[in-house]
Coordinates of C-alpha atoms and ligand atoms in Angstrom, one line a residue:
M5 CA 75.6 91.4 88.4
I6 CA 79.3 90.4 88.0
P7 CA 81.3 91.6 91.0
A8 CA 83.8 94.4 90.3
I9 CA 86.5 92.5 92.2
Q10 CA 86.6 88.8 93.3
I11 CA 89.5 87.5 95.4
E12 CA 89.5 83.9 96.4
Q13 CA 91.9 82.3 98.8
V14 CA 94.9 84.4 97.7
H15 CA 98.3 83.7 99.3
K16 CA 101.4 85.6 98.4
H17 CA 104.8 84.7 99.6
Y18 CA 108.0 86.8 99.1
G19 CA 110.5 84.1 99.8
S20 CA 109.8 83.0 103.4
L21 CA 107.7 86.1 104.1
Q22 CA 104.0 85.4 103.9
A23 CA 102.6 88.8 102.8
L24 CA 99.0 87.4 102.2
R25 CA 97.7 84.4 104.0
G26 CA 94.4 83.4 102.4
V27 CA 92.4 86.5 101.4
D28 CA 88.8 86.2 100.3
L29 CA 87.0 89.4 99.2
T30 CA 84.2 90.3 96.9
I31 CA 83.5 93.9 96.0
E32 CA 80.3 94.7 94.1
Q33 CA 80.0 97.2 91.3
G34 CA 79.4 100.7 92.4
E35 CA 80.8 100.3 95.9
F36 CA 83.1 102.9 97.5
F37 CA 85.3 100.5 99.5
A38 CA 88.2 101.1 102.0
L39 CA 91.1 98.7 102.5
L40 CA 92.7 99.6 105.8
G41 CA 95.6 98.2 107.8
P42 CA 98.9 99.2 109.4
N43 CA 102.2 99.4 107.4
G44 CA 103.1 96.0 106.0
A45 CA 99.6 94.5 106.3
G46 CA 99.5 93.5 102.7
K47 CA 97.3 96.2 101.1
S48 CA 99.7 97.2 98.3
T49 CA 100.5 93.5 97.6
L50 CA 96.9 92.8 97.1
I51 CA 96.5 95.8 94.8
N52 CA 99.6 94.8 92.8
L53 CA 98.1 91.3 92.4
L54 CA 94.9 92.8 91.1
A55 CA 96.9 94.9 88.6
G56 CA 98.7 91.8 87.5
L57 CA 102.1 93.3 88.5
L58 CA 102.7 90.3 90.8
R59 CA 101.6 86.7 90.6
P60 CA 99.8 85.1 93.5
T61 CA 101.5 82.1 95.1
S62 CA 98.0 80.5 95.1
G63 CA 94.4 81.6 94.7
R64 CA 92.4 83.5 92.1
L65 CA 91.7 87.2 91.4
S66 CA 89.3 88.7 88.9
V67 CA 88.3 92.2 87.8
M68 CA 84.8 92.7 86.3
G69 CA 84.7 89.0 85.7
F70 CA 88.0 88.7 83.9
D71 CA 90.6 86.5 85.5
V72 CA 93.7 88.6 86.2
Q73 CA 96.0 85.8 84.9
A74 CA 94.1 84.0 82.2
Q75 CA 92.5 87.2 80.8
Y76 CA 95.1 89.7 81.7
R77 CA 94.5 92.4 79.1
D78 CA 90.7 92.5 79.7
A79 CA 91.2 92.5 83.5
R80 CA 93.8 95.3 83.3
R81 CA 91.7 97.4 81.0
A82 CA 88.9 97.3 83.5
L83 CA 91.1 98.7 86.2
G84 CA 92.7 102.1 86.9
V85 CA 95.4 102.0 89.6
V86 CA 96.9 105.0 91.4
P87 CA 100.1 103.4 92.8
Q88 CA 101.6 104.2 96.2
E89 CA 105.0 104.9 94.7
L90 CA 105.5 107.9 92.4
V91 CA 106.5 106.1 89.1
F92 CA 106.1 107.9 85.8
D93 CA 107.7 108.3 82.4
P94 CA 109.8 111.4 82.5
F95 CA 109.8 112.1 78.7
F96 CA 106.2 113.3 78.2
N97 CA 104.2 116.3 79.2
V98 CA 101.1 115.7 81.3
R99 CA 98.6 115.8 78.4
E100 CA 100.7 113.6 76.1
M101 CA 101.2 111.1 78.9
L102 CA 97.4 110.9 79.5
R103 CA 96.6 110.4 75.8
F104 CA 99.4 107.8 75.5
Q105 CA 98.0 105.9 78.5
A106 CA 94.5 105.9 77.1
G107 CA 95.8 104.8 73.8
Y108 CA 97.6 101.9 75.4
F109 CA 94.2 100.6 76.6
G110 CA 92.6 101.0 73.2
R111 CA 91.0 104.4 73.5
G112 CA 91.3 106.7 70.5
P113 CA 91.1 110.5 69.9
E114 CA 87.4 110.3 70.9
N115 CA 88.7 110.0 74.5
D116 CA 90.5 113.5 74.3
T117 CA 87.5 115.4 75.8
W118 CA 87.7 113.0 78.8
V119 CA 91.4 113.6 79.1
D120 CA 90.8 117.4 79.1
E121 CA 88.1 117.0 81.7
I122 CA 90.4 115.0 84.0
I123 CA 93.1 117.7 83.6
E124 CA 90.6 120.4 84.5
C125 CA 89.0 118.5 87.5
L126 CA 92.4 117.7 89.1
G127 CA 93.6 121.3 88.7
L128 CA 96.3 120.3 86.2
G129 CA 95.3 122.9 83.6
D130 CA 98.4 125.1 84.1
K131 CA 100.6 122.1 83.9
A132 CA 99.1 120.2 80.9
H133 CA 102.1 121.0 78.7
T134 CA 104.8 120.7 81.4
N135 CA 107.1 117.8 81.3
M136 CA 106.4 115.2 84.0
R137 CA 109.9 115.5 85.5
R138 CA 109.4 119.2 86.2
L139 CA 106.3 118.8 88.3
S140 CA 106.4 119.2 92.1
G141 CA 105.7 116.2 94.3
G142 CA 102.0 117.0 94.8
M143 CA 101.6 117.8 91.1
K144 CA 103.1 114.4 90.2
R145 CA 100.6 112.8 92.5
R146 CA 97.8 114.6 90.6
A147 CA 99.2 113.4 87.3
L148 CA 99.4 109.8 88.6
I149 CA 95.7 110.0 89.6
A150 CA 94.9 111.4 86.2
Q151 CA 96.9 108.6 84.6
A152 CA 94.8 105.9 86.4
L153 CA 91.6 107.5 85.1
A154 CA 92.8 108.3 81.5
H155 CA 91.1 105.2 80.0
K156 CA 87.9 105.7 82.1
P157 CA 88.1 102.3 83.7
P158 CA 85.0 100.9 85.6
V159 CA 87.1 100.0 88.6
I160 CA 89.4 102.5 90.2
V161 CA 92.0 101.6 92.9
L162 CA 93.7 104.3 94.8
D163 CA 96.7 103.2 97.0
E164 CA 97.2 106.1 99.5
P165 CA 96.4 108.8 96.9
T166 CA 96.4 111.6 99.5
A167 CA 99.9 111.0 101.0
G168 CA 101.8 114.3 100.6
V169 CA 98.8 116.0 99.0
D170 CA 97.6 119.5 100.1
V171 CA 94.2 120.1 101.5
E172 CA 92.9 121.9 98.4
L173 CA 93.8 118.9 96.1
R174 CA 92.4 116.5 98.6
Q175 CA 89.0 118.2 98.4
M176 CA 89.2 118.6 94.6
M177 CA 90.2 115.0 94.2
W178 CA 87.5 113.5 96.4
E179 CA 84.8 115.6 94.7
F180 CA 85.9 114.2 91.4
I181 CA 86.2 110.6 92.7
K182 CA 82.8 110.9 94.4
R183 CA 81.3 112.0 91.1
L184 CA 82.8 109.0 89.3
N185 CA 81.3 106.8 92.0
R186 CA 77.9 108.4 91.5
E187 CA 78.3 107.7 87.8
G188 CA 78.8 104.0 88.6
H189 CA 82.5 103.5 88.9
T190 CA 83.7 101.2 91.7
I191 CA 86.2 102.9 94.0
I192 CA 88.7 101.1 96.2
L193 CA 90.8 103.1 98.5
T194 CA 93.6 102.5 100.9
T195 CA 94.5 105.3 103.3
H196 CA 96.0 105.9 106.7
Y197 CA 93.7 108.9 107.2
L198 CA 90.8 107.0 108.8
E199 CA 88.4 110.0 108.8
E200 CA 88.8 110.0 105.0
A201 CA 87.6 106.4 104.9
E202 CA 84.9 107.0 107.4
T203 CA 83.3 109.9 105.4
L204 CA 83.8 108.4 101.9
C205 CA 83.5 104.7 102.1
S206 CA 80.3 102.6 102.7
R207 CA 82.2 99.4 103.4
V208 CA 85.6 98.7 105.0
A209 CA 88.0 95.8 105.2
M210 CA 90.7 95.9 107.8
M211 CA 93.8 93.9 107.2
K212 CA 96.5 92.7 109.6
Q213 CA 99.5 90.5 108.8
G214 CA 98.2 89.3 105.5
R215 CA 94.6 88.6 106.6
I216 CA 91.3 90.4 106.5
I217 CA 90.3 90.6 110.2
A218 CA 87.2 92.7 109.8
L219 CA 84.8 93.3 106.9
D220 CA 81.6 95.2 107.3
S221 CA 79.7 98.3 106.4
T222 CA 81.3 101.5 108.0
R223 CA 78.0 101.9 109.9
N224 CA 78.2 98.4 111.5
L225 CA 81.8 98.8 112.4
L226 CA 81.1 102.1 114.1
K227 CA 78.2 100.5 116.0
Q228 CA 80.4 97.8 117.5
I229 CA 82.1 100.5 119.5
P230 CA 79.9 101.1 122.5
G231 CA 79.5 104.5 124.2
K232 CA 81.7 107.5 123.9
N233 CA 85.2 108.6 124.5
L234 CA 86.3 111.0 127.2
R235 CA 89.6 112.8 126.4
L236 CA 91.4 114.1 129.4
K237 CA 94.5 116.1 129.9
L238 CA 95.8 115.7 133.4
D239 CA 98.6 117.3 135.5
A240 CA 99.6 113.8 136.8
P241 CA 99.4 110.1 135.7
L242 CA 96.0 108.5 135.5
P243 CA 95.0 106.7 138.7
E244 CA 95.3 102.9 138.6
S245 CA 91.6 102.5 139.2
L246 CA 90.7 104.2 135.9
R247 CA 93.2 102.2 133.7
S248 CA 90.5 99.6 132.9
M249 CA 88.7 102.3 130.9
L250 CA 91.7 103.4 129.0
R251 CA 91.6 103.2 125.3
H252 CA 94.9 104.9 124.6
E253 CA 97.3 107.4 126.1
E254 CA 99.9 109.9 125.0
D255 CA 102.0 111.7 127.6
T256 CA 99.4 113.1 130.1
E257 CA 96.5 112.8 127.6
Y258 CA 94.2 109.9 128.1
M259 CA 91.3 108.6 126.1
L260 CA 88.8 106.7 128.3
V261 CA 85.9 104.7 127.0
L262 CA 82.5 105.4 128.7
T263 CA 79.7 102.9 128.3
E264 CA 77.3 105.6 129.8
V265 CA 77.7 109.3 129.8
T266 CA 76.9 109.3 133.5
Q267 CA 80.3 107.7 134.2
I268 CA 81.9 111.1 133.8
E269 CA 80.8 111.9 137.4
Q270 CA 82.6 108.8 138.7
V271 CA 85.7 109.6 136.8
L272 CA 85.9 113.2 138.0
A273 CA 85.2 112.1 141.6
I274 CA 88.2 109.6 141.4
L275 CA 90.4 112.3 140.0
R276 CA 89.4 114.9 142.6
Q277 CA 90.0 112.4 145.4
A278 CA 93.5 111.7 144.0
G279 CA 94.2 115.5 143.9
I280 CA 94.7 115.4 140.1
V281 CA 93.8 118.6 138.1
V282 CA 91.9 118.2 134.8
E283 CA 93.6 120.6 132.5
D284 CA 91.3 119.8 129.5
M285 CA 88.3 117.6 128.9
Q286 CA 86.3 116.6 125.9
L287 CA 83.5 114.1 125.2
I288 CA 83.7 112.6 121.7
E289 CA 81.8 110.1 119.6
A290 CA 83.7 106.9 118.8
D291 CA 85.1 106.9 115.2
L292 CA 86.7 104.5 112.7
E293 CA 90.1 105.1 114.3
D294 CA 88.8 103.7 117.6
V295 CA 87.5 100.6 115.7
F296 CA 90.9 100.3 114.0
V297 CA 92.8 100.7 117.3
D298 CA 90.6 98.0 118.9
L299 CA 91.0 95.5 116.1
V300 CA 94.4 96.2 114.7
G301 CA 96.4 98.1 117.3
Q302 CA 98.0 101.5 117.0
P303 CA 97.0 103.5 113.9
Ligands
ATP15 N1 108.8 93.2 96.6 C1 108.8 92.7 97.8 N2 109.7 91.8 98.2 C2 109.8 91.3 99.5 N3 108.9 91.7 100.4 C3 108.0 92.6 100.1 C4 107.9 93.1 98.8 N4 106.8 94.0 98.8 C5 106.3 94.0 100.0 N5 107.0 93.1 100.8 C6 106.6 92.8 102.2 O1 105.3 92.3 102.2 C7 104.6 92.8 103.4 C8 103.4 93.5 102.9 O2 103.8 94.7 102.2 P1 102.7 95.7 101.5 O3 103.5 96.7 100.8 O4 101.7 94.9 100.8 O5 102.1 96.4 102.8 P2 101.0 97.6 102.9 O6 99.9 97.1 103.7 O7 100.8 98.2 101.6 O8 101.8 98.7 103.8 P3 101.9 100.3 103.8 O9 100.8 100.8 104.6 O10 103.2 100.6 104.4 O11 101.9 100.7 102.4 C9 105.6 93.7 104.1 O12 106.2 92.9 105.2 C10 106.6 94.0 103.1 O13 107.9 94.2 103.7
MG16 MG1 101.1 100.0 100.7

């Protein structure tokens, strides 16, 4: 089977800034894939290269087997992109905009039932005849998601689709996107909500400073974090002898890594001896955020 996305040795420089430094990545058809990384890691640059909005300094990218540069129209038709920035044409209402977008990619009136379905599934029914510029921020975000889906592309890329989106739409949107994935669409997602990536995505790439520094199934990434986390709220700073276990800290809240649950006894004994009061305590499983913090730094 042709991969949904193939990226080979891609470099992208903006003047002297090296935004991408040799990215290789293959995403198979039907995957639900997360592209994670801190601000400025190069995620949107990579997505804009896939969409043909930017040209790579060197390297190759293809979508569903179509070279993004040599076969631009076919590659672009295979892709639906929800951009990070809110950009839209202010002259149309929602339904017109969607039909127009589908038409641009060669879909005719037979696609109208699909357009109506998207409007319904994203809760845009009341706004179908509202002009784009009169929508609230969250509604514009919905319309942008709808726009990416209008021509029913096999590969869907969502660049932080849930930034500034309320809980209800988040759930509605993910239900719809999960359905599209079950029906065979490939989904690629960037998000700073790591629990979203953890529950939705079967494979994850983590980027840092223009490179992919981890690429594995979500399950394997979680497995590489040993033990559990102990969250402590103390009435005084953490004793020096416990700092080797520290994963991160915020004010007087500390997250310690335990390789064995039995270490709790030790920790409590040390705190008691130091006369420190434990105001709150919680034992939690390591999650994708821990992997991220270990590999990339602060979330
Ligand atoms: N048009 C541009 N001109 C110059 N530099 C740019 C341009 N677009 C992005 N950059 C720089 O390239 C680097 C990567 O940016 P990019 O937008 O790809 O990061 P990102 O991973 O999407 O970050 P975020 O999580 O904040 O969206 C950053 O240092 C950014 O400042
Ligand atoms: Mg970005």
